[in-house]
Amino acid sequence: QVQLVESGGGLVQPGGSLRLSCAASGFSLGGRSMAWFRQAPGKEREGVSAITIHDGVTYYADSVKGRFTTSVDSAMNMVFLQMNSLKPEDTAIYYCATGPPFLIDSNWSERRVYDYWGQGTQVTVSS
């Protein structure tokens, strides 16, 4: 049974950092891609970052480039999202998702690409 469990969310001041974790079970990361999405109140869920495990290629939304970094620990079957220089507009529920082994620039941020999702973890950036 495929399961994704996010953790690491919380309240942080603007300019601060958080590291989100996604623990995967029921499958091996090696044959998949992994992604982070977020959904703010009243807004649609949007792609934040993705990684294709077999070659380590990463994708980032323009709004987080240079601030967020996605990484993988294949031995632990975990994916991480390091978030630095956080802004109030980063406030959202962050979701981990898994999809096919190959992604391209035009589809990595589309929800329909991913077939399993976690329950999400709340990130609030506020002073």
Coordinates of N, CA, C and O in Angstrom, one line a residue, residues 40-113:
A40 N -2.7 27.4 -0.8 CA -3.1 28.5 0.2 C -4.6 28.6 0.2 O -5.3 28.2 -0.7
P41 N -5.1 29.2 1.3 CA -6.6 29.4 1.4 C -7.1 30.1 0.2 O -6.6 31.2 -0.2
G42 N -8.2 29.6 -0.4 CA -8.8 30.2 -1.5 C -8.1 30.2 -2.8 O -8.5 30.8 -3.8
K43 N -7.0 29.4 -2.8 CA -6.2 29.3 -4.1 C -6.1 27.8 -4.5 O -6.4 26.9 -3.7
E44 N -5.8 27.7 -5.8 CA -5.6 26.3 -6.3 C -4.3 25.7 -5.8 O -3.3 26.5 -5.5
R45 N -4.2 24.4 -5.8 CA -3.0 23.7 -5.5 C -2.0 24.0 -6.6 O -2.3 23.8 -7.8
E46 N -0.8 24.3 -6.2 CA 0.2 24.6 -7.3 C 1.5 23.8 -7.0 O 1.9 23.5 -5.9
G47 N 2.2 23.5 -8.1 CA 3.5 22.8 -8.0 C 4.6 23.7 -7.5 O 4.7 24.9 -7.9
V48 N 5.3 23.2 -6.5 CA 6.4 24.0 -5.9 C 7.8 23.4 -6.5 O 8.6 24.2 -6.9
S49 N 7.9 22.1 -6.5 CA 9.2 21.5 -6.9 C 8.9 20.0 -7.2 O 7.9 19.4 -6.7
A50 N 9.8 19.5 -8.0 CA 9.7 18.0 -8.3 C 11.1 17.5 -8.6 O 12.0 18.3 -8.9
I51 N 11.3 16.2 -8.5 CA 12.6 15.6 -8.8 C 12.3 14.2 -9.4 O 11.4 13.5 -9.0
T52 N 13.1 13.9 -10.5 CA 13.1 12.6 -11.0 C 14.2 11.8 -10.4 O 15.4 12.2 -10.5
I53 N 13.9 10.7 -9.7 CA 14.8 10.1 -8.8 C 16.0 9.4 -9.6 O 17.1 9.5 -9.2
H54 N 15.7 8.9 -10.8 CA 16.7 8.1 -11.5 C 17.9 9.0 -11.9 O 19.0 8.5 -12.1
D55 N 17.6 10.3 -12.2 CA 18.7 11.1 -12.6 C 18.9 12.4 -11.8 O 19.9 13.2 -12.0
G56 N 18.1 12.6 -10.8 CA 18.2 13.7 -9.9 C 17.9 15.1 -10.5 O 18.2 16.1 -9.9
V57 N 17.2 15.1 -11.6 CA 16.8 16.4 -12.2 C 15.7 17.0 -11.4 O 14.8 16.3 -11.0
T58 N 15.9 18.3 -11.1 CA 14.9 19.0 -10.2 C 14.2 20.1 -11.0 O 14.8 20.6 -12.0
Y59 N 13.0 20.4 -10.6 CA 12.2 21.4 -11.2 C 11.7 22.3 -10.0 O 11.4 21.8 -8.9
Y60 N 11.6 23.6 -10.3 CA 11.1 24.6 -9.3 C 10.2 25.6 -9.9 O 10.4 26.1 -11.0
A61 N 9.2 26.0 -9.2 CA 8.4 27.1 -9.6 C 9.2 28.4 -9.5 O 10.1 28.5 -8.6
D62 N 8.9 29.3 -10.4 CA 9.7 30.6 -10.4 C 9.6 31.3 -9.0 O 10.6 31.9 -8.6
S63 N 8.5 31.1 -8.3 CA 8.3 31.8 -7.0 C 9.3 31.3 -5.9 O 9.4 32.0 -4.9
V64 N 9.8 30.1 -6.1 CA 10.7 29.6 -5.0 C 12.1 29.3 -5.5 O 12.9 28.9 -4.7
K65 N 12.4 29.6 -6.7 CA 13.8 29.3 -7.2 C 14.8 30.1 -6.4 O 14.6 31.3 -6.2
G66 N 15.9 29.5 -6.1 CA 16.9 30.1 -5.3 C 16.6 30.1 -3.8 O 17.5 30.5 -3.0
R67 N 15.4 29.7 -3.4 CA 15.1 29.7 -1.9 C 14.8 28.3 -1.4 O 15.1 28.0 -0.3
F68 N 14.2 27.5 -2.3 CA 13.8 26.1 -1.9 C 14.7 25.1 -2.6 O 15.1 25.3 -3.8
T69 N 15.0 24.0 -1.9 CA 15.8 22.9 -2.5 C 15.1 21.6 -2.2 O 14.8 21.3 -1.0
T70 N 14.9 20.8 -3.2 CA 14.4 19.4 -3.0 C 15.6 18.4 -3.0 O 16.5 18.5 -3.9
S71 N 15.5 17.5 -2.1 CA 16.6 16.4 -2.1 C 15.9 15.1 -1.7 O 14.8 15.1 -1.2
V72 N 16.7 14.0 -1.9 CA 16.2 12.7 -1.7 C 17.2 11.9 -0.9 O 18.4 12.0 -1.1
D73 N 16.7 11.0 0.0 CA 17.5 10.0 0.7 C 16.9 8.7 0.3 O 15.9 8.2 0.9
S74 N 17.4 8.1 -0.8 CA 16.8 6.9 -1.3 C 16.9 5.7 -0.3 O 16.0 4.9 -0.2
A75 N 18.0 5.7 0.5 CA 18.1 4.6 1.5 C 17.0 4.6 2.5 O 16.6 3.6 3.0
M76 N 16.6 5.9 2.9 CA 15.5 6.0 3.8 C 14.2 6.1 3.2 O 13.1 6.2 3.9
N77 N 14.1 6.2 1.9 CA 12.9 6.3 1.1 C 12.2 7.6 1.5 O 11.0 7.7 1.8
M78 N 13.0 8.7 1.6 CA 12.4 10.0 2.0 C 12.8 11.1 1.1 O 13.9 11.0 0.4
V79 N 12.0 12.1 1.0 CA 12.2 13.3 0.2 C 12.1 14.5 1.1 O 11.3 14.5 2.0
F80 N 12.9 15.5 0.8 CA 12.9 16.7 1.7 C 12.7 18.0 0.9 O 13.1 18.0 -0.3
L81 N 12.2 19.0 1.5 CA 12.1 20.3 0.9 C 12.7 21.3 1.9 O 12.0 21.6 2.9
Q82 N 13.8 21.8 1.6 CA 14.5 22.8 2.4 C 14.0 24.2 1.9 O 14.2 24.5 0.8
M83 N 13.4 24.9 2.8 CA 12.8 26.2 2.5 C 13.5 27.3 3.2 O 13.4 27.3 4.5
N84 N 14.2 28.2 2.5 CA 14.9 29.3 3.1 C 14.3 30.6 2.7 O 13.5 30.7 1.8
S85 N 14.6 31.7 3.4 CA 14.1 33.0 3.1 C 12.6 33.0 2.9 O 12.1 33.6 2.0
L86 N 11.9 32.4 3.9 CA 10.5 32.3 3.7 C 9.8 33.6 3.8 O 10.2 34.5 4.5
K87 N 8.7 33.7 3.0 CA 7.9 34.9 2.9 C 6.4 34.6 3.3 O 6.0 33.4 3.2
P88 N 5.7 35.6 3.7 CA 4.3 35.3 4.1 C 3.5 34.6 3.0 O 2.6 33.8 3.3
E89 N 3.8 34.9 1.7 CA 3.1 34.3 0.6 C 3.4 32.8 0.4 O 2.8 32.2 -0.4
D90 N 4.4 32.3 1.2 CA 4.7 30.9 1.2 C 3.7 30.1 2.1 O 3.8 28.9 2.1
T91 N 2.9 30.8 2.9 CA 2.0 30.2 3.8 C 1.0 29.3 3.0 O 0.3 29.8 2.1
A92 N 0.9 28.0 3.4 CA 0.0 27.1 2.6 C 0.1 25.7 3.3 O 1.0 25.5 4.2
I93 N -0.7 24.8 2.9 CA -0.5 23.4 3.2 C 0.3 22.8 2.1 O 0.1 23.0 0.9
Y94 N 1.4 22.2 2.5 CA 2.3 21.6 1.6 C 2.1 20.1 1.5 O 2.0 19.4 2.5
Y95 N 2.0 19.6 0.2 CA 1.7 18.2 0.0 C 2.9 17.5 -0.8 O 3.5 18.1 -1.7
C96 N 3.1 16.3 -0.4 CA 4.1 15.5 -1.1 C 3.3 14.6 -2.1 O 2.2 14.1 -1.7
A97 N 3.8 14.3 -3.3 CA 3.2 13.5 -4.2 C 4.2 12.6 -5.0 O 5.4 13.0 -5.1
T98 N 3.7 11.5 -5.6 CA 4.6 10.7 -6.4 C 4.0 10.4 -7.7 O 2.7 10.3 -7.8
G99 N 4.8 10.3 -8.7 CA 4.3 10.1 -10.1 C 5.3 9.3 -10.9 O 6.1 8.5 -10.4
P100 N 5.2 9.4 -12.2 CA 5.9 8.5 -13.1 C 7.4 8.9 -13.1 O 7.8 9.9 -12.6
P101 N 8.2 7.9 -13.6 CA 9.7 8.2 -13.5 C 10.2 9.3 -14.3 O 11.3 9.8 -14.0
F102 N 9.5 9.7 -15.3 CA 10.0 10.8 -16.2 C 9.1 12.0 -16.1 O 7.9 11.9 -16.2
L103 N 9.7 13.2 -16.0 CA 9.0 14.4 -16.0 C 9.6 15.3 -17.1 O 10.7 15.2 -17.5
I104 N 8.8 16.3 -17.6 CA 9.3 17.3 -18.5 C 8.9 18.7 -18.0 O 8.0 18.8 -17.1
D105 N 9.5 19.7 -18.5 CA 9.3 21.1 -18.1 C 7.8 21.4 -18.2 O 7.3 22.2 -17.3
S106 N 7.1 20.9 -19.2 CA 5.7 21.3 -19.4 C 4.7 20.6 -18.5 O 3.5 21.0 -18.5
N107 N 5.1 19.6 -17.8 CA 4.1 18.8 -17.1 C 4.4 18.6 -15.6 O 3.6 18.1 -14.9
W108 N 5.6 18.9 -15.1 CA 6.0 18.6 -13.8 C 5.1 19.2 -12.7 O 4.9 18.7 -11.6
S109 N 4.5 20.3 -13.0 CA 3.7 21.0 -12.0 C 2.2 20.8 -12.2 O 1.3 21.5 -11.6
E110 N 1.8 19.8 -13.0 CA 0.4 19.5 -13.2 C -0.1 18.4 -12.2 O 0.6 17.3 -12.2
R111 N -1.1 18.7 -11.5 CA -1.6 17.7 -10.5 C -1.9 16.3 -11.1 O -1.7 15.3 -10.5
R112 N -2.4 16.3 -12.3 CA -2.9 15.1 -12.9 C -1.7 14.1 -13.2 O -2.0 12.9 -13.4
V113 N -0.5 14.6 -13.2 CA 0.7 13.7 -13.4 C 0.9 12.8 -12.3 O 1.4 11.7 -12.5

